[in-house]
Tab-separated table of C-alpha atoms in Angstrom:
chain	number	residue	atom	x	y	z
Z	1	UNK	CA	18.281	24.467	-59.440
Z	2	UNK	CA	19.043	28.033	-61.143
Z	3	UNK	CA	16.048	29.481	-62.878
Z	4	UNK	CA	16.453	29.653	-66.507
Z	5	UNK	CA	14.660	32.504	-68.439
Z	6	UNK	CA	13.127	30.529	-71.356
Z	7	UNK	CA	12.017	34.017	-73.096
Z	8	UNK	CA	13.480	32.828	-76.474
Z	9	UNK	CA	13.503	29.000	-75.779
Z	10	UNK	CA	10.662	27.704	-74.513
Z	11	UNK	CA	10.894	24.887	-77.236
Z	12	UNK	CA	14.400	23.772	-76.254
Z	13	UNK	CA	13.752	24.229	-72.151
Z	14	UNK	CA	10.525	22.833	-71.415
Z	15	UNK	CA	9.091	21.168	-74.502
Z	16	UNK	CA	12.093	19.101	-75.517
Z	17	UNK	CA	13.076	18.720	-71.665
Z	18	UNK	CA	12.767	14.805	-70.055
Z	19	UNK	CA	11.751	15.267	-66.895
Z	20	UNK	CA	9.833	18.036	-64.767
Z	21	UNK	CA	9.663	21.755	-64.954
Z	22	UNK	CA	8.019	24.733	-63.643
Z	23	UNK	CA	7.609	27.638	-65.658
Z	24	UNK	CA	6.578	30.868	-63.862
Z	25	UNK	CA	4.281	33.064	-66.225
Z	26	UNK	CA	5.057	36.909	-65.324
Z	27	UNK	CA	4.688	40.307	-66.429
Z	28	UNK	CA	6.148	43.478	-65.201
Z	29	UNK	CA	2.857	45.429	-64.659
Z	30	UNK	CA	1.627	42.328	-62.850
Z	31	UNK	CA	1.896	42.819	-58.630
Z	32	UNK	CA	1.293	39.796	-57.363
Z	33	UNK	CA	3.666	38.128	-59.950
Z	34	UNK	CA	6.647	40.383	-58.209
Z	35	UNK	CA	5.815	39.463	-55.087
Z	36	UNK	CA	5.784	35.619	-56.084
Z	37	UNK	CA	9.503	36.297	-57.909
Z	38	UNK	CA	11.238	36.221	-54.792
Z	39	UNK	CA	9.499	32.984	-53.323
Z	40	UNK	CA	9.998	31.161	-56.477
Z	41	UNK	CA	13.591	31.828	-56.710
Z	42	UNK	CA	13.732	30.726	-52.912
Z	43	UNK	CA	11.813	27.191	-53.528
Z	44	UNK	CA	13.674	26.529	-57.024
Z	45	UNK	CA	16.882	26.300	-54.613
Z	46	UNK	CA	15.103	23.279	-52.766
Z	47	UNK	CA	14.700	21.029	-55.750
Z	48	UNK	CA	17.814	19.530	-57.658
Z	49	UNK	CA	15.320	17.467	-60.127
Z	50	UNK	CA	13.324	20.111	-60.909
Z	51	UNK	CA	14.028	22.711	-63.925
Z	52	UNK	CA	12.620	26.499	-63.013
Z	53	UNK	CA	12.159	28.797	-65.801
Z	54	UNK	CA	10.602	32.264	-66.075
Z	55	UNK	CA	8.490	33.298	-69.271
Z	56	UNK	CA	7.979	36.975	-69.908
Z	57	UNK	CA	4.407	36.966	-71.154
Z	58	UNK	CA	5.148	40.302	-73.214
Z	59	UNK	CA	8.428	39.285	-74.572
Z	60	UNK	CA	6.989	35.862	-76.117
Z	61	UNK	CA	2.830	36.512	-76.595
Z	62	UNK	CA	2.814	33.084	-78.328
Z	63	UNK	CA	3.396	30.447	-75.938
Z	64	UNK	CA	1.033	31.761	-73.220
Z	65	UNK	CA	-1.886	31.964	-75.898
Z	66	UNK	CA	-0.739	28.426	-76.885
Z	67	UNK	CA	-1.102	27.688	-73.165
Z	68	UNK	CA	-4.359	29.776	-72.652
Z	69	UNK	CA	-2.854	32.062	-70.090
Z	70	UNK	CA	-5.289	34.742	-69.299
Z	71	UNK	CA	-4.270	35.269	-65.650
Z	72	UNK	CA	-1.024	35.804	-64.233
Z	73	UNK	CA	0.763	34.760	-61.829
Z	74	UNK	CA	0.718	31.285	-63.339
Z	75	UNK	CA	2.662	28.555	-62.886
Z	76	UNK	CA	2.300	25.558	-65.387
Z	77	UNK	CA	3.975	22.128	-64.349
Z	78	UNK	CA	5.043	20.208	-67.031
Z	79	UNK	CA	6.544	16.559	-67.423
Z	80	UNK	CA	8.086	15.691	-70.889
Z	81	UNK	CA	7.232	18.765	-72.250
Z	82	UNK	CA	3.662	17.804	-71.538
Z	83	UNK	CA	1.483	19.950	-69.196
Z	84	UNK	CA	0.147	18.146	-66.013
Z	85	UNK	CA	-0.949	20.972	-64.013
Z	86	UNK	CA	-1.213	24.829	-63.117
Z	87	UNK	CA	-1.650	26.837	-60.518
Z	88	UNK	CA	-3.054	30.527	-61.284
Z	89	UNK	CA	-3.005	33.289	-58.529
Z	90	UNK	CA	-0.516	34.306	-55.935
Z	91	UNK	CA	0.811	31.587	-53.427
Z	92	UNK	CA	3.475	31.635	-51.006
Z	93	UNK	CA	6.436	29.203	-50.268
Z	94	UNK	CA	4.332	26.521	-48.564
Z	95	UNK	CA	2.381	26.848	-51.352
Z	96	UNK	CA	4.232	26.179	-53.747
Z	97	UNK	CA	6.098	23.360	-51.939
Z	98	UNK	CA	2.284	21.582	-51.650
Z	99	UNK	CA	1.611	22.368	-55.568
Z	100	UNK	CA	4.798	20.607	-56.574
Z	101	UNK	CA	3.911	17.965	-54.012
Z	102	UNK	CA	5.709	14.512	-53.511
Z	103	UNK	CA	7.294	13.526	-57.135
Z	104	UNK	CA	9.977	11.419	-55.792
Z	105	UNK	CA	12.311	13.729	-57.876
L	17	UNK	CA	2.096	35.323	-27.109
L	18	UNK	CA	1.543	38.336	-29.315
L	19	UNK	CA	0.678	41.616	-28.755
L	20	UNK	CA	-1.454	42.684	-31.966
L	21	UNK	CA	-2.348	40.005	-34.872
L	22	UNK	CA	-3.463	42.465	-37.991
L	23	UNK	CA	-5.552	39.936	-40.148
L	24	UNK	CA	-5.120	41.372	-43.578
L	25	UNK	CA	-2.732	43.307	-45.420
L	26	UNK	CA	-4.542	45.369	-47.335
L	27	UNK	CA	-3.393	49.393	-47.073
L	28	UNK	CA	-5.589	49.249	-43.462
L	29	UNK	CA	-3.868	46.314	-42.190
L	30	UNK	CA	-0.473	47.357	-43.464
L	31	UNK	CA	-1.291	50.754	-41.939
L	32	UNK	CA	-1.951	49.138	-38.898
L	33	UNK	CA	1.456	47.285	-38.519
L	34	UNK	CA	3.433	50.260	-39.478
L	35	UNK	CA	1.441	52.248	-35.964
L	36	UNK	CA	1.998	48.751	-34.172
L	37	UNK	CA	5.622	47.849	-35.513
L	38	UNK	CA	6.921	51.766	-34.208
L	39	UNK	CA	5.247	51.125	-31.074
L	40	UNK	CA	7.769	48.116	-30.319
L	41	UNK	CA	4.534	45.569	-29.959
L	42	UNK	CA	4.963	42.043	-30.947
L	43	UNK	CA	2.936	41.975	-33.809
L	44	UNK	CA	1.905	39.384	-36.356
L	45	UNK	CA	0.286	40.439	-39.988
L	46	UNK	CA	-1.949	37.433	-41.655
L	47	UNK	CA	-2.816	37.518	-44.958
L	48	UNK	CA	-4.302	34.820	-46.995
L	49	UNK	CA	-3.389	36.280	-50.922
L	50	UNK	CA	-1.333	38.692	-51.941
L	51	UNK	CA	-0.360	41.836	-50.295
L	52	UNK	CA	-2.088	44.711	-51.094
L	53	UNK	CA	-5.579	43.647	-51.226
L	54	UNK	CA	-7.656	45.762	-53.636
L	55	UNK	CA	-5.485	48.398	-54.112
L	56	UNK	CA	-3.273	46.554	-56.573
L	57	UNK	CA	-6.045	46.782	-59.049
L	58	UNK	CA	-5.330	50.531	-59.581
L	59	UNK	CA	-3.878	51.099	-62.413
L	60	UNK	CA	-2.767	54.765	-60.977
L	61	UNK	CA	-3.314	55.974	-57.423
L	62	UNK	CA	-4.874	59.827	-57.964
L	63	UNK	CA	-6.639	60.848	-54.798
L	64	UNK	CA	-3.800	60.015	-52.408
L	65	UNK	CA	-2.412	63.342	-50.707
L	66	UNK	CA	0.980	63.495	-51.394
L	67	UNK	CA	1.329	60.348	-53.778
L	68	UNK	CA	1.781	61.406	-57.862
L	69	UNK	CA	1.028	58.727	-60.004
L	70	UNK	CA	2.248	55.521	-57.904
L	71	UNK	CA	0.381	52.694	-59.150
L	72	UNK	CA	-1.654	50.215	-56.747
L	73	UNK	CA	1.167	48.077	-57.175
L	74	UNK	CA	3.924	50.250	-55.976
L	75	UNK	CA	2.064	51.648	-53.398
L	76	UNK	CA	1.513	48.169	-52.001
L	77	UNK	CA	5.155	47.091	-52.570
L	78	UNK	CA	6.275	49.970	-50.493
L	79	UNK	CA	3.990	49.549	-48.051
L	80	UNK	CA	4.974	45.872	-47.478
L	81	UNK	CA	8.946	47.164	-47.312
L	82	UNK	CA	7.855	49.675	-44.960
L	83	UNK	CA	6.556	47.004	-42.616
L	84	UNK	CA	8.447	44.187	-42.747
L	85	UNK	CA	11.625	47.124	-41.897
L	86	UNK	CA	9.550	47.078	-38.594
L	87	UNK	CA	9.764	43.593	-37.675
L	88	UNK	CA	7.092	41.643	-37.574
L	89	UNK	CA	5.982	38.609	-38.203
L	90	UNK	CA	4.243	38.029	-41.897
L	91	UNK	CA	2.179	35.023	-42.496
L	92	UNK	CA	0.493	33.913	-45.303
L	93	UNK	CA	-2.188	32.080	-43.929
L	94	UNK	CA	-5.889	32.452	-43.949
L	95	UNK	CA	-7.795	33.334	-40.511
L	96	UNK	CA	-10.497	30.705	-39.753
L	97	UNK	CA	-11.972	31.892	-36.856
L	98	UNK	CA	-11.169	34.260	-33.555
L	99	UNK	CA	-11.779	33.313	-30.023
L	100	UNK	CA	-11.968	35.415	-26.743
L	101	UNK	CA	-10.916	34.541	-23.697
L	102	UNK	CA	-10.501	35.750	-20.364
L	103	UNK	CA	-7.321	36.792	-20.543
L	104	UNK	CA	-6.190	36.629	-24.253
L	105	UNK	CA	-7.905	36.023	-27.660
L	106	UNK	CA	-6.654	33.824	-30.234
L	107	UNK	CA	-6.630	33.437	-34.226
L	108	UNK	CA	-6.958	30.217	-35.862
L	109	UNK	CA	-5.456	29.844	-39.396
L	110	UNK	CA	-5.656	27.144	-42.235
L	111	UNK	CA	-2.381	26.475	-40.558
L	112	UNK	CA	-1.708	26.625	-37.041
L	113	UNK	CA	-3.740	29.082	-33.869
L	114	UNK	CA	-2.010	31.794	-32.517
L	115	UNK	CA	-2.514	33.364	-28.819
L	116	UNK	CA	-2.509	37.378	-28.563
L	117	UNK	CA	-3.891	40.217	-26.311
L	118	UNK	CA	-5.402	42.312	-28.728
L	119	UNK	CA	-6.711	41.500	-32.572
L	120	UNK	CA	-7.134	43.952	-35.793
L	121	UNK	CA	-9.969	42.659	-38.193
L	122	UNK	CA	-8.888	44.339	-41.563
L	123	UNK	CA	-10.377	41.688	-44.030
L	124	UNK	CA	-11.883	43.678	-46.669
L	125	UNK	CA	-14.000	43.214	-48.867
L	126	UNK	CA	-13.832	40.340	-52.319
L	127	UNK	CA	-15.777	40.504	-55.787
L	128	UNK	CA	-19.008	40.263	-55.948
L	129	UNK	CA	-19.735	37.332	-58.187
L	130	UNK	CA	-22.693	36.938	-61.197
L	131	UNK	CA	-23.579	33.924	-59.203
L	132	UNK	CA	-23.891	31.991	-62.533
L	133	UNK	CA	-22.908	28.298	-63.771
L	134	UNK	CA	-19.410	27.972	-65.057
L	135	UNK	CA	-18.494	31.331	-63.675
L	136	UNK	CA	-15.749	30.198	-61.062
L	137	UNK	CA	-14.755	27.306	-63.656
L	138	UNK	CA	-13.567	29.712	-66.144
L	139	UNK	CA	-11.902	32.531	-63.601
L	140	UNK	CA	-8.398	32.643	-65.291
L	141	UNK	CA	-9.881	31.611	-68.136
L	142	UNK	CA	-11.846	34.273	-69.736
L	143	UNK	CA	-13.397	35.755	-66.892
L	144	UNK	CA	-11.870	38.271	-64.646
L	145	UNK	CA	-13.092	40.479	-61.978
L	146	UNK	CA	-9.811	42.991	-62.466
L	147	UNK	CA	-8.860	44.851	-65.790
L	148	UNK	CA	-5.801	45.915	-64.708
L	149	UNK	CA	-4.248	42.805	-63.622
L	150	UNK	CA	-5.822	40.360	-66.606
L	151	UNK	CA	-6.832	43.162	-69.370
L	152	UNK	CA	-3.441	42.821	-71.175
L	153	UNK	CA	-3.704	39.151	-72.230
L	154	UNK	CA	-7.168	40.256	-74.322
L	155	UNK	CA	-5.374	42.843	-76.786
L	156	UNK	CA	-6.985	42.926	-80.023
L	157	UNK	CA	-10.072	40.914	-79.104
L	158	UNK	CA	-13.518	41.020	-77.986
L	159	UNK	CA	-14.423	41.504	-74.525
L	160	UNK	CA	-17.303	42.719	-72.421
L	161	UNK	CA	-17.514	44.090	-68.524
L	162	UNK	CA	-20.802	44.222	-66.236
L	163	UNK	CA	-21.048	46.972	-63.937
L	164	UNK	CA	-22.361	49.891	-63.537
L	165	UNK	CA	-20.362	51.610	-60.919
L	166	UNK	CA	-17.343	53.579	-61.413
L	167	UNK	CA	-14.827	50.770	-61.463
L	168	UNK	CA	-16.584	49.342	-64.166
L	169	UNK	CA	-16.261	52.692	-66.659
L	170	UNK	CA	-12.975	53.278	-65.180
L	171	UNK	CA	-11.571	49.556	-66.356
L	172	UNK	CA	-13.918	49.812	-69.613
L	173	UNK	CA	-11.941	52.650	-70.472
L	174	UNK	CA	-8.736	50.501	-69.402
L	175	UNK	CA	-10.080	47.940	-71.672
L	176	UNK	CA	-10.954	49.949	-75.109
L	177	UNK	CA	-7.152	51.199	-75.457
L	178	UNK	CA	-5.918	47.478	-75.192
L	179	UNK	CA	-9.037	45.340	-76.592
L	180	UNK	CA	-10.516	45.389	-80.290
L	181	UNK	CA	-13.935	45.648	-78.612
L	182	UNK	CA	-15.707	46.424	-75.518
L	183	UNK	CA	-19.028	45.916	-74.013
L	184	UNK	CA	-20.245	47.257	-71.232
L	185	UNK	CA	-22.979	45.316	-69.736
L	186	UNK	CA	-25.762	47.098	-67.290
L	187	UNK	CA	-28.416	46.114	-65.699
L	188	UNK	CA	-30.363	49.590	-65.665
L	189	UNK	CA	-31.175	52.107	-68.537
L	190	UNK	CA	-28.406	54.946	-67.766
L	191	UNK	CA	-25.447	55.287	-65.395
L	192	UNK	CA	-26.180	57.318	-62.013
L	193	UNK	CA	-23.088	59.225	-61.992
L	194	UNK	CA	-20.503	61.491	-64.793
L	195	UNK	CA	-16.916	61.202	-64.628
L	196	UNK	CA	-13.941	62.291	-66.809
L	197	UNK	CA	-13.755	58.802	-67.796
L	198	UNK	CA	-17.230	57.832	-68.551
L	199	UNK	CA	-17.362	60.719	-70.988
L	200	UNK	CA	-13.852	60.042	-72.467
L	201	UNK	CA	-15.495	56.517	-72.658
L	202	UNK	CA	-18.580	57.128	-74.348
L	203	UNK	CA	-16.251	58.713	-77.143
L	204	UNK	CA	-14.879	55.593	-77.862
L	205	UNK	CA	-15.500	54.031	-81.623
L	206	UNK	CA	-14.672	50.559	-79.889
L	207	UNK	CA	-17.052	50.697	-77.622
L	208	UNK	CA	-20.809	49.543	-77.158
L	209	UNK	CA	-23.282	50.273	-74.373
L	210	UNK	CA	-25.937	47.420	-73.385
L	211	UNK	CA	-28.239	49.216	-71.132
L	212	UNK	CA	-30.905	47.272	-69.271
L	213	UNK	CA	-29.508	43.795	-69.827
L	214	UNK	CA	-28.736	41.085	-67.558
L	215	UNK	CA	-26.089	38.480	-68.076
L	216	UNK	CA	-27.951	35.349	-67.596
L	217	UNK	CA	-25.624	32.705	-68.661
L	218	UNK	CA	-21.778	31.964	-69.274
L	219	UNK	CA	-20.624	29.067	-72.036
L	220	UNK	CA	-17.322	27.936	-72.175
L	221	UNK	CA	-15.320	24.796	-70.959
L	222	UNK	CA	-11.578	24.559	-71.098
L	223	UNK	CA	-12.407	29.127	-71.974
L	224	UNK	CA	-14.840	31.281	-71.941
L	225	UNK	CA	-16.845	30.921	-75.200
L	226	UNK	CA	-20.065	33.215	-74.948
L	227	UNK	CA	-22.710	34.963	-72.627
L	228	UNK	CA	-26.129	34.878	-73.168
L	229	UNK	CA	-27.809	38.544	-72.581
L	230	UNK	CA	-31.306	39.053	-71.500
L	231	UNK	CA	-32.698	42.793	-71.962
L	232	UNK	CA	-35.442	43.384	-69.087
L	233	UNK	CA	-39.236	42.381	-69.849
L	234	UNK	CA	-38.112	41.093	-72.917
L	235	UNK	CA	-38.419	37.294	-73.181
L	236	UNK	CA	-35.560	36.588	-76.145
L	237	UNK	CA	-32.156	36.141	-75.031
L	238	UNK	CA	-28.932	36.923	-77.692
L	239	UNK	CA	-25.920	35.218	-77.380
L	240	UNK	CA	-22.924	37.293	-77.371
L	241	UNK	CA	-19.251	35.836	-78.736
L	242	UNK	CA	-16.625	36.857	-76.872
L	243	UNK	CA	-13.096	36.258	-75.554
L	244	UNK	CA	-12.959	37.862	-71.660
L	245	UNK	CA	-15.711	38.955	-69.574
L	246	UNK	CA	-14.628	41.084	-66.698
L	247	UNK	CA	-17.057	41.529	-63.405
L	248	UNK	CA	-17.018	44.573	-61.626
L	249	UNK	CA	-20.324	44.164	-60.130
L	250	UNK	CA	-18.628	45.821	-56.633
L	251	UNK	CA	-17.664	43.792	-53.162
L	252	UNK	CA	-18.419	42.337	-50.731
L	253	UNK	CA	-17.420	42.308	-46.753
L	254	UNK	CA	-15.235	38.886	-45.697
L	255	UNK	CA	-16.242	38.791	-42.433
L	256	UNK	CA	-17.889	35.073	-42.572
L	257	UNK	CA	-15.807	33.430	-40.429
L	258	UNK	CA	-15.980	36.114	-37.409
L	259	UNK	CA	-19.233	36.094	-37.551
L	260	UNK	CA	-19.520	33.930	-34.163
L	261	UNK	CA	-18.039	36.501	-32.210
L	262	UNK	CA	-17.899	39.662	-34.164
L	263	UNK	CA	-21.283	41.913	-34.425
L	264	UNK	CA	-22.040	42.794	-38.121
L	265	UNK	CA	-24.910	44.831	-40.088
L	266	UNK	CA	-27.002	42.803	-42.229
L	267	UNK	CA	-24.562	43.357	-45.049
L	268	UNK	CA	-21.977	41.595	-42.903
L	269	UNK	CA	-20.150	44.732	-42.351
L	270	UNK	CA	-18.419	44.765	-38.884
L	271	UNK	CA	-20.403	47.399	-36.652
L	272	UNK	CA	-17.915	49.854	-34.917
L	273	UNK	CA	-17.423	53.332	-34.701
L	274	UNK	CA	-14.784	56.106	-35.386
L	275	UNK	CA	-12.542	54.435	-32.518
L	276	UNK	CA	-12.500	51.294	-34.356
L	277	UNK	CA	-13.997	49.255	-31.721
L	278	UNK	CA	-16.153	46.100	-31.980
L	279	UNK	CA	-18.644	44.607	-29.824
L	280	UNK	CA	-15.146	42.381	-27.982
L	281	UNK	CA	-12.833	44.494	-25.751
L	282	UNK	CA	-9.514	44.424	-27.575
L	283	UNK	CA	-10.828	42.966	-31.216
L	284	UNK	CA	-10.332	46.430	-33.456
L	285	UNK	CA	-12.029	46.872	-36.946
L	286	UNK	CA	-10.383	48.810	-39.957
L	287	UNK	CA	-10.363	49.563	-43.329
L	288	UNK	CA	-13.573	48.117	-45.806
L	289	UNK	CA	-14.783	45.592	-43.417
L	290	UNK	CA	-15.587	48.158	-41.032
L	291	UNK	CA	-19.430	49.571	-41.855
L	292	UNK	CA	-19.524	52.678	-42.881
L	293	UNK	CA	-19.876	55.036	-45.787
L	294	UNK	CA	-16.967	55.886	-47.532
L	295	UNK	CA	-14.401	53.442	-48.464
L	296	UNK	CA	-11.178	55.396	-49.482
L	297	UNK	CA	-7.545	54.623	-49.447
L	298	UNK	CA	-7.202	57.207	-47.471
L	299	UNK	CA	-10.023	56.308	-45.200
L	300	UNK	CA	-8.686	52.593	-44.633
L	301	UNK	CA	-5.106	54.098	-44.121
L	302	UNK	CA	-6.971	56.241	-41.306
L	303	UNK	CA	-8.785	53.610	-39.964
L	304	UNK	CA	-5.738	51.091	-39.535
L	305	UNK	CA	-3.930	54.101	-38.079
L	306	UNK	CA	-6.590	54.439	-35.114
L	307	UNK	CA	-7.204	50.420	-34.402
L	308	UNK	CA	-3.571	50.223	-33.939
L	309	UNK	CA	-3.203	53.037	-31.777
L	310	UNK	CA	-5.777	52.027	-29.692
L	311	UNK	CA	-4.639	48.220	-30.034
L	312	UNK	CA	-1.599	49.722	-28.153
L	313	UNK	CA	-3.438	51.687	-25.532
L	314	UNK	CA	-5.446	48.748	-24.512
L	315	UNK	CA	-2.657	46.652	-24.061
L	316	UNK	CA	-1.119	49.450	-21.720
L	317	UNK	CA	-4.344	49.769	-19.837
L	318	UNK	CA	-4.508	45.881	-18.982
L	319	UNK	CA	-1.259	46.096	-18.125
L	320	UNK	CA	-2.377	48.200	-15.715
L	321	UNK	CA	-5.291	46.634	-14.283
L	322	UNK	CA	-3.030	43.616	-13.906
L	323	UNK	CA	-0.755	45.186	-11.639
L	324	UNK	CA	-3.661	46.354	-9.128
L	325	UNK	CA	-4.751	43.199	-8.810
């Protein structure tokens, strides 16, 4: 699926959203997060049931201090608009793959 | 079969592959995080010949191009254990084992830890062990770093031009060193030195909620509210899971010399892990620069010896 930048619409995206998504917590002064860019855009192609967004944690400061992001990369999973987990660091394709797992999506 | 396996790709290991990659070997780079290793928590690279204000990042972003342009092989797996043999050596990873002729150990080094209770619990979560990469999501609020080392006044200074307030934690009565920074720091009006003080305990579940703060040979302890604590207590060597093999110091610093040679014909030390005394960007590029050059001439010289036989 296409990765959605959810800057401005995190409310309508992910929190209003039936079903799962992945939103990828980034900054531009953060390495590792533009070195995970790449391999997110590269699994989000894999999975037709899954919605990918990006969040800019300086263009919207509220939702990550909602979401108690202190580290980034971080990548929140959330079902219903409710979180169910996060991964925080850099991982690569295969890990990514194994942190969205088997959902039978 | 490979040629050279490189495990890490810090600025040594990355060094390494670019010598290796030129030289036509078959070469496979392991790394287990992300690329760059400790560089990428410099904010801005100064003592680099050559380089003007590239930040960690950048520098390990075009090291990375520069390499893969060279063809080889990138994993990102995490090396287990090496084995020697006879006639090859191999690398097991988290993943799969890999056969090769020759092996580059440039694992580095990883933060020291406080060694306290809830301190890996709350990593991400108030407590960080790099300014650079975490200091930006503490603007406007309290936060305190332990260390008494130049990283720590250099990221303490990082820290009081985002944060509200800063304390610097350390555990002796003065710093042993002067610096443009640590005198641009002590200027600061956000700032507070606790000299002599030990953190003794970290409170927080789902975040980090306080420290408790023990001065020496004094028996009260103060509890101190804050929002991020940031350890930069220094590093310290990964070389764990070569330790079978591999001879290290007592520090668990790899034991070689300015060839970059270990105690196993063909297994080559650079960068951090390697024991020595000054740990440099410069020095690790060196480093990687003469494992991999002798990487290649040991593969040449077996070659070699194979024909005679």
């Amino acid at each position: 699926m296409k990765i959605i930048n959810i800057n401005d619409n995190f409310d309508e995206e992910v929190r209003k959203y039936k079903g799962i998504s992945i939103v990828d917590f980034w900054a531009d002064w953060c390495g590792p997060c533009k070195m995970f860019g790449p391999i997110f855009e590269n699994v989000s192609k894999k999975y037709d049931n899954i919605k990918f967004c990006k969040l800019n944690v300086d263009e919207n400061e509220e939702i990550p201090k909602e979401f108690g992001i202190m580290s980034i990369p971080c990548i929140v999973m959330f079902k219903d608009g409710e979180e169910i987990k996060r991964n925080i660091g850099f991982i690569d394709e295969d890990g990514l793959n194994d942190f969205i797992g088997d959902l039978n999506v | 079969m490979y040629d050279i396996i490189i495990i890490g790709a810090g600025p040594s290991g990355m060094t390494a592959g670019i010598y290796s990659g030129i030289a036509r070997k078959k070469v496979l780079l392991l790394e287990k995080e992300a690329y760059g290793g400790q560089i990428l928590k410099a904010s801005c690279i100064k003592n680099y010949p050559g380089l003007d204000n590239v930040s960690g990042i950048d520098y390990a972003q075009k090291l990375y191009n520069q390499v893969k342009e060279l063809n080889i092989d990138i994993k990102f797996e995490s090396a287990l254990e090496v084995k020697n043999y006879d006639k090859f050596k191999e690398v097991i990873t988290n993943k799969n084992s890999y056969k090769t002729k020759t092996i580059i150990i440039a694992s580095g080094a990883k933060n020291r830890k406080l060694g306290l209770n809830n301190e890996d619990k709350l990593i991400g979560k108030g407590i960080s062990y790099c300014a650079t990469c975490d200091g930006m999501f503490f603007k406007d609020k309290k936060v305190a770093i332990t260390g008494g080392g130049r990283t720590a006044i250099d990221d303490a200074l990082y820290l009081s031009n985002i944060c509200k307030k800063v304390y610097v934690i350390y555990r002796q009565k003065e710093f042993k060193f002067d610096s443009i920074n640590l005198s641009n720091l002590r200027k600061k009006d956000n700032v507070e030195f606790i000299f002599n003080t030990n953190i003794i305990d970290i409170n927080g579940n789902e975040k980090l909620e306080s420290i408790v703060l023990k001065e020496n040979d004094i028996d009260d302890t103060t509890t101190l509210k804050i929002d991020g604590l940031f350890i930069a207590i220094g590093h310290i060597p990964v070389s764990e899971m070569f330790n079978n093999l591999i001879k290290t110091d007592e520090k668990g610093y790899i034991i070689s010399n300015e060839e970059c040679t270990t105690n196993i014909e063909g297994i080559f030390v650079a960068g951090d892990i390697r024991e020595k005394n000054v740990r440099q960007l410069t020095t690790a590029c060196s480093d990687g620069t003469i494992a991999a050059i002798n990487a290649c001439k040991y593969i040449e010289n077996e070659k070699q010896t194979d024909k005679c036989i």
